[in-house]
CSV table of C-alpha atoms and ligand atoms in Angstrom, one decimal:
chain,number,residue,atom,x,y,z
A,1,UNK,CA,-36.3,-100.9,-70.2
A,2,UNK,CA,-33.9,-98.7,-68.3
A,3,UNK,CA,-33.7,-95.2,-67.8
A,4,UNK,CA,-31.0,-93.0,-67.8
A,5,UNK,CA,-30.3,-91.0,-64.9
A,6,UNK,CA,-26.9,-88.5,-64.0
A,7,UNK,CA,-26.3,-90.2,-60.3
A,8,UNK,CA,-27.5,-92.9,-58.0
A,9,UNK,CA,-26.8,-93.6,-54.8
A,10,UNK,CA,-27.3,-96.8,-52.8
A,11,UNK,CA,-27.1,-96.5,-49.3
A,12,UNK,CA,-28.0,-98.8,-46.0
A,13,UNK,CA,-30.1,-96.5,-44.4
A,14,UNK,CA,-31.8,-92.9,-45.7
A,15,UNK,CA,-33.0,-91.0,-43.4
A,16,UNK,CA,-35.3,-88.7,-45.2
A,17,UNK,CA,-36.2,-86.3,-42.2
A,18,UNK,CA,-39.8,-85.3,-44.1
A,19,UNK,CA,-41.6,-87.7,-43.9
A,20,UNK,CA,-39.9,-88.8,-40.8
A,21,UNK,CA,-38.7,-92.6,-42.3
A,22,UNK,CA,-35.7,-94.3,-42.0
A,23,UNK,CA,-35.4,-96.5,-45.5
A,24,UNK,CA,-33.2,-99.4,-45.4
A,25,UNK,CA,-31.2,-100.4,-48.6
A,26,UNK,CA,-32.9,-98.1,-50.8
A,27,UNK,CA,-31.6,-95.7,-53.3
A,28,UNK,CA,-31.8,-92.1,-54.6
A,29,UNK,CA,-32.2,-91.5,-57.8
A,30,UNK,CA,-30.3,-87.7,-58.9
A,31,UNK,CA,-31.1,-86.1,-62.1
A,32,UNK,CA,-30.0,-82.4,-63.2
A,33,UNK,CA,-29.1,-81.6,-59.8
A,34,UNK,CA,-32.6,-82.8,-58.1
A,35,UNK,CA,-33.7,-85.8,-56.4
A,36,UNK,CA,-35.3,-88.0,-59.3
A,37,UNK,CA,-36.5,-90.8,-57.2
A,38,UNK,CA,-36.1,-92.6,-54.0
A,39,UNK,CA,-36.8,-96.5,-54.4
A,40,UNK,CA,-36.0,-99.7,-53.0
A,41,UNK,CA,-32.1,-100.3,-54.4
A,42,UNK,CA,-32.9,-103.8,-55.9
A,43,UNK,CA,-35.8,-101.6,-57.8
A,44,UNK,CA,-33.3,-99.1,-58.5
A,45,UNK,CA,-30.7,-101.2,-60.4
A,46,UNK,CA,-33.1,-102.5,-62.8
A,47,UNK,CA,-34.7,-99.4,-63.7
A,48,UNK,CA,-31.6,-97.1,-63.9
A,49,UNK,CA,-28.8,-96.6,-66.1
A,50,UNK,CA,-26.8,-94.0,-64.2
A,51,UNK,CA,-23.5,-92.3,-65.7
A,52,UNK,CA,-22.4,-92.5,-61.8
A,53,UNK,CA,-23.3,-95.2,-59.5
A,54,UNK,CA,-21.9,-94.9,-55.7
A,55,UNK,CA,-22.6,-97.8,-53.4
A,56,UNK,CA,-22.7,-96.7,-49.4
A,57,UNK,CA,-22.9,-99.8,-47.9
A,58,UNK,CA,-22.4,-99.1,-44.2
A,59,UNK,CA,-23.4,-95.3,-44.8
A,60,UNK,CA,-26.6,-93.3,-43.6
A,61,UNK,CA,-27.6,-90.7,-46.2
A,62,UNK,CA,-29.4,-87.9,-45.1
A,63,UNK,CA,-30.2,-84.2,-46.0
A,64,UNK,CA,-27.3,-81.6,-46.0
A,65,UNK,CA,-27.3,-79.8,-42.7
A,66,UNK,CA,-28.5,-76.1,-42.5
A,67,UNK,CA,-26.6,-74.0,-40.2
A,68,UNK,CA,-29.0,-71.3,-39.3
A,69,UNK,CA,-26.6,-68.8,-37.6
A,70,UNK,CA,-23.3,-67.8,-38.2
A,71,UNK,CA,-20.6,-65.1,-38.4
A,72,UNK,CA,-18.5,-67.0,-41.1
A,73,UNK,CA,-15.6,-64.8,-41.5
A,74,UNK,CA,-14.7,-65.1,-37.7
A,75,UNK,CA,-13.3,-68.4,-38.2
A,76,UNK,CA,-10.1,-66.3,-39.0
A,77,UNK,CA,-10.7,-65.3,-35.0
A,78,UNK,CA,-11.3,-68.7,-33.4
A,79,UNK,CA,-9.8,-68.6,-30.0
A,80,UNK,CA,-8.5,-65.3,-29.7
A,81,UNK,CA,-10.8,-64.3,-26.7
A,82,UNK,CA,-12.1,-67.6,-25.1
A,83,UNK,CA,-14.0,-67.5,-21.4
A,84,UNK,CA,-15.6,-64.3,-21.2
A,85,UNK,CA,-19.1,-63.2,-20.8
A,86,UNK,CA,-21.0,-61.6,-23.9
A,87,UNK,CA,-20.3,-57.7,-23.4
A,88,UNK,CA,-16.9,-58.2,-22.2
A,89,UNK,CA,-15.8,-60.3,-25.1
A,90,UNK,CA,-17.4,-57.9,-27.6
A,91,UNK,CA,-16.5,-54.8,-26.4
A,92,UNK,CA,-13.2,-55.4,-25.1
A,93,UNK,CA,-12.3,-58.2,-27.7
A,94,UNK,CA,-13.9,-58.8,-30.7
A,95,UNK,CA,-15.2,-55.4,-31.5
A,96,UNK,CA,-11.4,-53.9,-31.4
A,97,UNK,CA,-10.2,-56.6,-33.5
A,98,UNK,CA,-12.7,-56.2,-36.2
A,99,UNK,CA,-11.6,-52.6,-36.2
A,100,UNK,CA,-8.2,-53.2,-37.2
A,101,UNK,CA,-8.6,-56.4,-39.3
A,102,UNK,CA,-12.1,-56.5,-41.0
A,103,UNK,CA,-11.9,-56.0,-45.0
A,104,UNK,CA,-13.1,-57.7,-47.8
A,105,UNK,CA,-10.2,-60.1,-48.0
A,106,UNK,CA,-10.5,-60.5,-44.5
A,107,UNK,CA,-14.2,-61.5,-45.0
A,108,UNK,CA,-13.3,-63.5,-48.3
A,109,UNK,CA,-10.8,-65.8,-46.6
A,110,UNK,CA,-12.6,-65.9,-43.5
A,111,UNK,CA,-15.6,-67.0,-45.4
A,112,UNK,CA,-13.7,-69.7,-47.4
A,113,UNK,CA,-12.2,-71.1,-44.6
A,114,UNK,CA,-15.7,-71.2,-42.4
A,115,UNK,CA,-17.2,-72.8,-45.8
A,116,UNK,CA,-14.5,-75.7,-45.9
A,117,UNK,CA,-14.8,-76.9,-42.2
A,118,UNK,CA,-18.7,-76.7,-42.4
A,119,UNK,CA,-18.6,-78.6,-46.1
A,120,UNK,CA,-16.2,-81.2,-44.5
A,121,UNK,CA,-18.7,-81.8,-41.5
A,122,UNK,CA,-21.8,-82.2,-43.6
A,123,UNK,CA,-23.0,-78.6,-43.6
A,124,UNK,CA,-24.4,-77.6,-47.0
A,125,UNK,CA,-26.2,-74.3,-46.3
A,126,UNK,CA,-25.9,-71.5,-43.9
A,127,UNK,CA,-27.2,-68.1,-42.6
A,128,UNK,CA,-24.4,-65.7,-42.3
A,129,UNK,CA,-24.5,-62.4,-40.8
A,130,UNK,CA,-21.4,-60.3,-41.2
A,131,UNK,CA,-19.7,-57.2,-42.5
A,132,UNK,CA,-19.0,-57.1,-46.5
A,133,UNK,CA,-21.5,-59.6,-47.9
A,134,UNK,CA,-20.0,-58.8,-51.4
A,135,UNK,CA,-16.9,-60.7,-50.2
A,136,UNK,CA,-18.6,-63.2,-48.1
A,137,UNK,CA,-20.5,-64.4,-51.5
A,138,UNK,CA,-17.0,-64.7,-53.5
A,139,UNK,CA,-16.2,-67.3,-50.7
A,140,UNK,CA,-19.3,-68.7,-50.9
A,141,UNK,CA,-19.2,-69.3,-54.5
A,142,UNK,CA,-15.7,-70.8,-54.5
A,143,UNK,CA,-16.7,-73.1,-52.0
A,144,UNK,CA,-19.6,-74.5,-53.8
A,145,UNK,CA,-22.2,-73.9,-50.3
A,146,UNK,CA,-25.4,-72.6,-50.3
A,147,UNK,CA,-26.0,-69.6,-48.6
A,148,UNK,CA,-28.4,-66.7,-47.1
A,149,UNK,CA,-26.1,-64.0,-46.3
A,150,UNK,CA,-27.2,-60.8,-44.2
A,151,UNK,CA,-27.2,-57.4,-45.2
A,152,UNK,CA,-25.7,-56.5,-41.7
A,153,UNK,CA,-26.9,-53.2,-40.6
A,154,UNK,CA,-26.0,-51.5,-37.2
A,155,UNK,CA,-26.2,-47.9,-36.1
A,156,UNK,CA,-22.7,-47.0,-35.4
A,157,UNK,CA,-19.6,-46.6,-37.5
A,158,UNK,CA,-17.3,-49.6,-38.5
A,159,UNK,CA,-14.4,-49.9,-40.7
A,160,UNK,CA,-17.0,-51.5,-43.0
A,161,UNK,CA,-19.5,-48.5,-43.2
A,162,UNK,CA,-20.2,-45.2,-41.8
A,163,UNK,CA,-24.0,-45.3,-40.7
A,164,UNK,CA,-27.5,-47.1,-41.3
A,165,UNK,CA,-27.8,-45.5,-44.7
A,166,UNK,CA,-24.1,-46.7,-45.7
A,167,UNK,CA,-24.9,-50.2,-44.3
A,168,UNK,CA,-28.1,-50.5,-46.3
A,169,UNK,CA,-26.6,-49.4,-49.6
A,170,UNK,CA,-23.7,-51.3,-49.6
A,171,UNK,CA,-25.6,-54.6,-48.6
A,172,UNK,CA,-28.3,-53.8,-50.9
A,173,UNK,CA,-25.7,-53.4,-53.9
A,174,UNK,CA,-24.5,-56.9,-53.1
A,175,UNK,CA,-27.6,-58.3,-53.3
A,176,UNK,CA,-28.5,-56.6,-56.5
A,177,UNK,CA,-25.0,-58.3,-57.8
A,178,UNK,CA,-26.0,-61.7,-56.8
A,179,UNK,CA,-29.7,-61.6,-57.5
A,180,UNK,CA,-29.6,-64.3,-60.4
A,181,UNK,CA,-27.0,-66.6,-58.5
A,182,UNK,CA,-28.5,-70.2,-57.7
A,183,UNK,CA,-26.9,-70.9,-54.6
A,184,UNK,CA,-27.0,-67.4,-52.9
A,185,UNK,CA,-29.9,-65.4,-51.5
A,186,UNK,CA,-30.0,-62.3,-48.8
A,187,UNK,CA,-31.6,-61.5,-45.9
A,188,UNK,CA,-31.8,-58.1,-44.0
A,189,UNK,CA,-29.4,-58.4,-40.7
A,190,UNK,CA,-30.0,-55.8,-38.1
A,191,UNK,CA,-27.5,-56.4,-35.7
A,192,UNK,CA,-29.2,-56.9,-32.7
A,193,UNK,CA,-32.0,-54.3,-30.5
A,194,UNK,CA,-29.2,-52.8,-28.6
A,195,UNK,CA,-27.1,-52.1,-31.6
A,196,UNK,CA,-30.0,-50.6,-33.9
A,197,UNK,CA,-32.3,-47.5,-33.3
A,198,UNK,CA,-36.0,-47.5,-34.1
A,199,UNK,CA,-35.8,-45.2,-37.1
A,200,UNK,CA,-33.3,-47.7,-38.8
A,201,UNK,CA,-35.9,-50.7,-37.9
A,202,UNK,CA,-38.7,-48.9,-39.2
A,203,UNK,CA,-36.6,-48.5,-42.6
A,204,UNK,CA,-35.8,-52.0,-42.5
A,205,UNK,CA,-39.4,-53.0,-42.2
A,206,UNK,CA,-40.6,-50.9,-45.1
A,207,UNK,CA,-37.4,-52.8,-47.4
A,208,UNK,CA,-38.4,-56.2,-46.4
A,209,UNK,CA,-41.9,-55.6,-47.4
A,210,UNK,CA,-41.0,-54.1,-50.5
A,211,UNK,CA,-38.2,-56.5,-51.8
A,212,UNK,CA,-39.9,-59.6,-49.9
A,213,UNK,CA,-36.7,-60.1,-47.6
A,214,UNK,CA,-36.4,-62.1,-44.7
A,215,UNK,CA,-35.0,-60.6,-41.5
A,216,UNK,CA,-32.3,-62.0,-39.5
A,217,UNK,CA,-31.8,-60.8,-35.9
A,218,UNK,CA,-30.1,-61.5,-32.5
A,219,UNK,CA,-32.7,-61.1,-29.8
A,220,UNK,CA,-32.7,-61.7,-26.0
A,221,UNK,CA,-29.7,-63.3,-25.9
A,222,UNK,CA,-28.9,-62.3,-22.4
A,223,UNK,CA,-30.4,-60.9,-19.4
A,224,UNK,CA,-28.5,-57.8,-19.5
A,225,UNK,CA,-29.7,-56.8,-23.0
A,226,UNK,CA,-33.5,-57.3,-21.7
A,227,UNK,CA,-32.6,-54.9,-18.7
A,228,UNK,CA,-30.6,-52.5,-21.0
A,229,UNK,CA,-33.6,-52.5,-23.0
A,230,UNK,CA,-36.2,-51.8,-20.7
A,231,UNK,CA,-34.1,-48.8,-18.9
A,232,UNK,CA,-33.2,-46.9,-22.4
A,233,UNK,CA,-36.7,-47.8,-24.1
A,234,UNK,CA,-39.0,-48.8,-21.2
A,235,UNK,CA,-39.8,-52.0,-22.9
A,236,UNK,CA,-38.6,-55.5,-23.4
A,237,UNK,CA,-36.7,-56.0,-26.6
A,238,UNK,CA,-39.2,-58.0,-28.4
A,239,UNK,CA,-42.1,-56.0,-27.5
A,240,UNK,CA,-40.1,-53.1,-28.9
A,241,UNK,CA,-39.6,-54.8,-32.4
A,242,UNK,CA,-43.3,-55.8,-32.5
A,243,UNK,CA,-44.3,-52.1,-32.2
A,244,UNK,CA,-42.1,-51.6,-34.8
A,245,UNK,CA,-43.1,-54.3,-37.1
A,246,UNK,CA,-39.8,-56.1,-37.4
A,247,UNK,CA,-41.7,-59.7,-36.3
A,248,UNK,CA,-43.1,-61.6,-39.2
A,249,UNK,CA,-43.0,-65.0,-41.1
A,250,UNK,CA,-39.6,-64.2,-42.6
A,251,UNK,CA,-38.0,-62.9,-39.2
A,252,UNK,CA,-35.4,-65.7,-37.9
A,253,UNK,CA,-34.6,-64.6,-34.0
A,254,UNK,CA,-31.3,-65.8,-32.6
A,255,UNK,CA,-30.5,-66.9,-29.4
A,256,UNK,CA,-33.8,-66.0,-27.3
A,257,UNK,CA,-32.6,-67.3,-24.1
A,258,UNK,CA,-34.5,-65.1,-22.1
A,259,UNK,CA,-38.2,-65.2,-22.6
A,260,UNK,CA,-41.7,-65.2,-21.0
A,261,UNK,CA,-44.8,-67.0,-22.1
A,262,UNK,CA,-46.3,-63.9,-23.5
A,263,UNK,CA,-43.1,-63.4,-25.7
A,264,UNK,CA,-43.2,-66.8,-26.8
A,265,UNK,CA,-47.1,-66.5,-27.6
A,266,UNK,CA,-46.2,-63.3,-29.6
A,267,UNK,CA,-43.1,-65.1,-31.7
A,268,UNK,CA,-45.9,-67.8,-32.7
A,269,UNK,CA,-48.7,-65.3,-33.7
A,270,UNK,CA,-46.1,-63.5,-35.9
A,271,UNK,CA,-44.7,-67.0,-37.1
A,272,UNK,CA,-41.3,-66.2,-36.4
A,273,UNK,CA,-38.5,-68.8,-36.5
A,274,UNK,CA,-35.8,-69.3,-34.0
A,275,UNK,CA,-32.4,-69.9,-34.5
A,276,UNK,CA,-31.1,-71.9,-31.3
A,277,UNK,CA,-27.0,-71.9,-30.6
A,278,UNK,CA,-26.6,-74.1,-27.7
A,279,UNK,CA,-23.1,-74.3,-27.6
A,280,UNK,CA,-22.7,-70.4,-27.8
A,281,UNK,CA,-25.3,-69.5,-25.3
A,282,UNK,CA,-23.1,-72.0,-23.0
A,283,UNK,CA,-19.8,-70.9,-23.5
A,284,UNK,CA,-21.0,-67.0,-23.1
A,285,UNK,CA,-23.0,-68.3,-20.2
A,286,UNK,CA,-25.8,-66.4,-22.2
A,287,UNK,CA,-28.7,-69.0,-20.8
A,288,UNK,CA,-30.9,-71.6,-22.2
A,289,UNK,CA,-33.3,-71.1,-24.8
A,290,UNK,CA,-36.5,-72.5,-23.8
A,291,UNK,CA,-36.6,-74.7,-26.9
A,292,UNK,CA,-39.3,-76.9,-25.4
A,293,UNK,CA,-41.8,-74.2,-24.5
A,294,UNK,CA,-41.0,-72.7,-28.1
A,295,UNK,CA,-41.9,-76.3,-30.0
A,296,UNK,CA,-44.7,-76.4,-27.8
A,297,UNK,CA,-46.2,-73.4,-29.3
A,298,UNK,CA,-45.9,-74.5,-33.1
A,299,UNK,CA,-42.8,-72.3,-33.1
A,300,UNK,CA,-39.9,-73.5,-36.1
A,301,UNK,CA,-36.7,-73.8,-34.1
A,302,UNK,CA,-33.4,-74.4,-36.1
A,303,UNK,CA,-30.1,-75.2,-35.1
A,304,UNK,CA,-27.1,-72.5,-35.5
A,305,UNK,CA,-23.1,-72.6,-34.6
A,306,UNK,CA,-22.6,-69.3,-34.1
A,307,UNK,CA,-19.5,-67.5,-35.2
A,308,UNK,CA,-16.1,-69.7,-34.8
A,309,UNK,CA,-15.1,-67.2,-31.9
A,310,UNK,CA,-17.9,-68.0,-29.7
A,311,UNK,CA,-18.2,-71.7,-30.1
A,312,UNK,CA,-15.3,-72.8,-31.5
A,313,UNK,CA,-16.4,-75.1,-34.1
A,314,UNK,CA,-18.8,-74.7,-36.9
A,315,UNK,CA,-19.8,-78.4,-36.3
A,316,UNK,CA,-23.8,-79.4,-36.5
A,317,UNK,CA,-23.2,-82.7,-35.3
A,318,UNK,CA,-22.4,-80.8,-32.0
A,319,UNK,CA,-25.2,-78.4,-32.2
A,320,UNK,CA,-27.5,-81.3,-32.5
A,321,UNK,CA,-25.9,-83.3,-29.6
A,322,UNK,CA,-25.7,-80.0,-27.1
A,323,UNK,CA,-29.3,-79.3,-28.5
A,324,UNK,CA,-30.2,-83.0,-27.3
A,325,UNK,CA,-28.7,-82.7,-23.8
A,326,UNK,CA,-29.4,-79.1,-23.2
A,327,UNK,CA,-32.8,-79.6,-23.3
A,328,UNK,CA,-32.8,-82.6,-21.2
A,329,UNK,CA,-30.7,-81.1,-18.6
A,330,UNK,CA,-32.6,-77.8,-18.2
A,331,UNK,CA,-36.0,-79.1,-18.4
A,332,UNK,CA,-35.1,-82.1,-15.8
A,333,UNK,CA,-36.6,-84.5,-18.6
A,334,UNK,CA,-34.8,-87.0,-20.5
A,335,UNK,CA,-37.6,-87.5,-22.9
A,336,UNK,CA,-37.5,-83.9,-24.3
A,337,UNK,CA,-35.6,-83.5,-27.7
A,338,UNK,CA,-35.4,-87.0,-29.0
A,339,UNK,CA,-32.7,-87.5,-31.6
A,340,UNK,CA,-35.3,-87.6,-35.0
A,341,UNK,CA,-36.8,-84.4,-33.3
A,342,UNK,CA,-32.9,-82.7,-33.5
A,343,UNK,CA,-32.5,-84.0,-36.9
A,344,UNK,CA,-35.1,-82.0,-37.9
A,345,UNK,CA,-34.1,-79.0,-36.6
A,346,UNK,CA,-31.0,-79.1,-38.1
A,347,UNK,CA,-32.2,-79.8,-41.4
A,348,UNK,CA,-35.8,-79.0,-42.5
A,349,UNK,CA,-36.4,-76.7,-39.9
A,350,UNK,CA,-33.4,-74.7,-41.1
A,351,UNK,CA,-35.0,-74.4,-44.5
A,352,UNK,CA,-38.1,-73.3,-43.4
A,353,UNK,CA,-36.6,-70.7,-41.2
A,354,UNK,CA,-34.8,-69.3,-44.9
A,355,UNK,CA,-38.2,-69.8,-47.0
A,356,UNK,CA,-36.4,-73.1,-48.6
A,357,UNK,CA,-38.4,-75.6,-47.2
A,358,UNK,CA,-39.7,-76.5,-50.8
A,359,UNK,CA,-35.9,-76.6,-52.0
A,360,UNK,CA,-33.4,-78.7,-49.4
A,361,UNK,CA,-34.0,-79.5,-46.0
A,362,UNK,CA,-35.3,-83.4,-46.8
A,363,UNK,CA,-34.6,-86.2,-49.0
A,364,UNK,CA,-37.9,-86.0,-51.3
A,365,UNK,CA,-38.7,-86.1,-55.0
A,366,UNK,CA,-38.2,-82.9,-56.4
A,367,UNK,CA,-35.5,-81.1,-53.9
A,368,UNK,CA,-32.0,-80.1,-54.7
A,369,UNK,CA,-29.8,-83.1,-54.1
A,370,UNK,CA,-27.9,-81.7,-51.0
A,371,UNK,CA,-27.2,-84.9,-49.7
A,372,UNK,CA,-24.7,-86.0,-46.6
A,373,UNK,CA,-23.2,-89.6,-46.2
A,374,UNK,CA,-22.2,-90.6,-42.8
A,375,UNK,CA,-19.9,-93.8,-42.7
A,376,UNK,CA,-20.9,-96.2,-39.8
A,377,UNK,CA,-18.3,-98.6,-40.5
A,378,UNK,CA,-16.0,-97.3,-37.7
A,379,UNK,CA,-15.7,-99.4,-34.3
A,380,UNK,CA,-17.3,-96.6,-32.3
A,381,UNK,CA,-20.4,-96.9,-34.4
A,382,UNK,CA,-20.8,-100.6,-34.1
A,383,UNK,CA,-23.0,-102.5,-33.5
A,384,UNK,CA,-26.0,-100.2,-34.6
A,385,UNK,CA,-29.7,-100.6,-33.8
A,386,UNK,CA,-30.9,-97.3,-34.1
A,387,UNK,CA,-29.2,-95.2,-36.9
A,388,UNK,CA,-31.1,-92.1,-35.7
A,389,UNK,CA,-29.7,-92.3,-32.3
A,390,UNK,CA,-26.0,-93.0,-33.6
A,391,UNK,CA,-26.0,-90.1,-35.6
A,392,UNK,CA,-27.1,-87.7,-33.2
A,393,UNK,CA,-25.4,-89.3,-29.9
A,394,UNK,CA,-22.6,-91.1,-31.2
A,395,UNK,CA,-21.5,-90.2,-34.3
A,396,UNK,CA,-19.5,-86.6,-35.3
A,397,UNK,CA,-18.3,-84.5,-38.1
A,398,UNK,CA,-15.1,-87.0,-38.7
A,399,UNK,CA,-17.5,-89.7,-39.8
A,400,UNK,CA,-19.1,-87.8,-42.9
A,401,UNK,CA,-17.8,-89.5,-46.0
A,402,UNK,CA,-19.9,-87.8,-49.1
A,403,UNK,CA,-21.5,-84.8,-49.8
A,404,UNK,CA,-23.3,-83.7,-52.6
A,405,UNK,CA,-24.6,-79.9,-53.1
A,406,UNK,CA,-27.2,-79.8,-56.3
A,407,UNK,CA,-26.2,-83.2,-57.1
A,408,UNK,CA,-22.4,-82.1,-57.4
A,409,UNK,CA,-20.1,-84.0,-55.5
A,410,UNK,CA,-17.7,-82.1,-52.9
A,411,UNK,CA,-16.6,-84.5,-50.6
A,412,UNK,CA,-16.0,-88.6,-51.8
A,413,UNK,CA,-14.5,-91.0,-49.4
A,414,UNK,CA,-13.9,-88.2,-46.9
A,415,UNK,CA,-11.3,-86.6,-49.6
A,416,UNK,CA,-12.5,-82.7,-50.5
A,417,UNK,CA,-12.8,-82.8,-54.2
A,418,UNK,CA,-13.5,-79.2,-55.7
A,419,UNK,CA,-11.6,-76.9,-52.9
A,420,UNK,CA,-8.4,-75.2,-53.9
A,421,UNK,CA,-7.0,-75.8,-50.3
A,422,UNK,CA,-3.6,-75.0,-51.2
A,423,UNK,CA,-4.7,-71.7,-51.9
A,424,UNK,CA,-6.5,-71.3,-48.9
A,425,UNK,CA,-3.8,-72.5,-46.7
A,426,UNK,CA,-1.3,-69.7,-48.0
A,427,UNK,CA,-4.0,-67.2,-47.4
A,428,UNK,CA,-4.2,-68.6,-43.7
A,429,UNK,CA,-0.6,-68.5,-43.0
A,430,UNK,CA,-0.6,-64.4,-44.0
A,431,UNK,CA,-3.6,-64.4,-42.0
A,432,UNK,CA,-1.5,-66.4,-39.0
A,433,UNK,CA,1.2,-63.6,-39.0
A,434,UNK,CA,-1.0,-60.8,-38.7
A,435,UNK,CA,0.4,-58.8,-35.6
A,436,UNK,CA,-3.1,-57.6,-35.1
A,437,UNK,CA,-4.4,-60.8,-33.6
A,438,UNK,CA,-2.3,-60.5,-30.7
B,1,ZN,ZN1,-24.1,-64.4,-33.6
């Protein structure tokens, strides 16, 4: 007696992540967008009668990658100001360019471009922080990805909003509009301790409690940020944030390159997560996040790309590899961050940080079928004795062959299926000709 199912995927290997198993010659049955069963392929073939049967004889199937920190729309500003330190990069290039360019159209098109890049590279969910989250939502919905969009808040005016109240009202209105959307959620996103004042942080803390919202914030990105805070507030940023009630289990701190042991203990005690962005930290010479000490303290650490203007790839394969290499390099310890641990950071830990660990982040029964197949039938990935090692150290986003989100196929045999690339390319040509970039 066979059972009906929507989709059956046979794979050479399945990296389930939780539990951290590498299954061989197994299949995933998908029903109503969720993972219904994981079982040996020969059993699956006699048990299921699928509407669609995908055979992946040379592939590794893994959970969709989760980009825990980006500014998606900045993909339109890729490469406009390279090789500069953070504050000069922001003050002399990025903020002036944003003042001239940022509009709902800019954010919608830039977010859609970022989504296409991420999708092609096996990223199925991302956490974003940018202006006009309502326009970012349109880009995400068109793309089919899953996202946690930031209700960005600053204490100075931009083309988007005039003051903290205006930022909050606009961001909360966007959240209200998309409250029922199955692939979207919102977080409060105070930009950083140096751009948001005490009074605004107190308001945000109250709103976070009332609406049960997480908080997404850059923290301790550079040594300069910490010194400025000591001068202006008489305390280091994290101490100030703790006093203002910002730290909690829903808080995702981004970067955290400058931490002492007391601050690591503080982050652990409050249950905060950290979004580690190794490429951005290296490119802006911000410092190296003490990932091993954070993990030793029991802190949940996920991976992020940061925006395309400071990376310049929204490529989670690159982040996995850089995280592993940077941890070994900074600790003088080749055993630091082995491949399986890095894969967990790029998937399940990202889900935990977003409060989505019961929905995504691993291949487990009942979770959303957000799945990515990596094709190992390439000379540079042969022979293969340890698929997880290949995934982190040898493979790249160019090897992604299939991507499903909630069981819907978005990439098949490396071809993008549901994306209107012609329309996106037309709008990118218009952005290419805008004089404000020069
Ligand atoms: Zn950032």
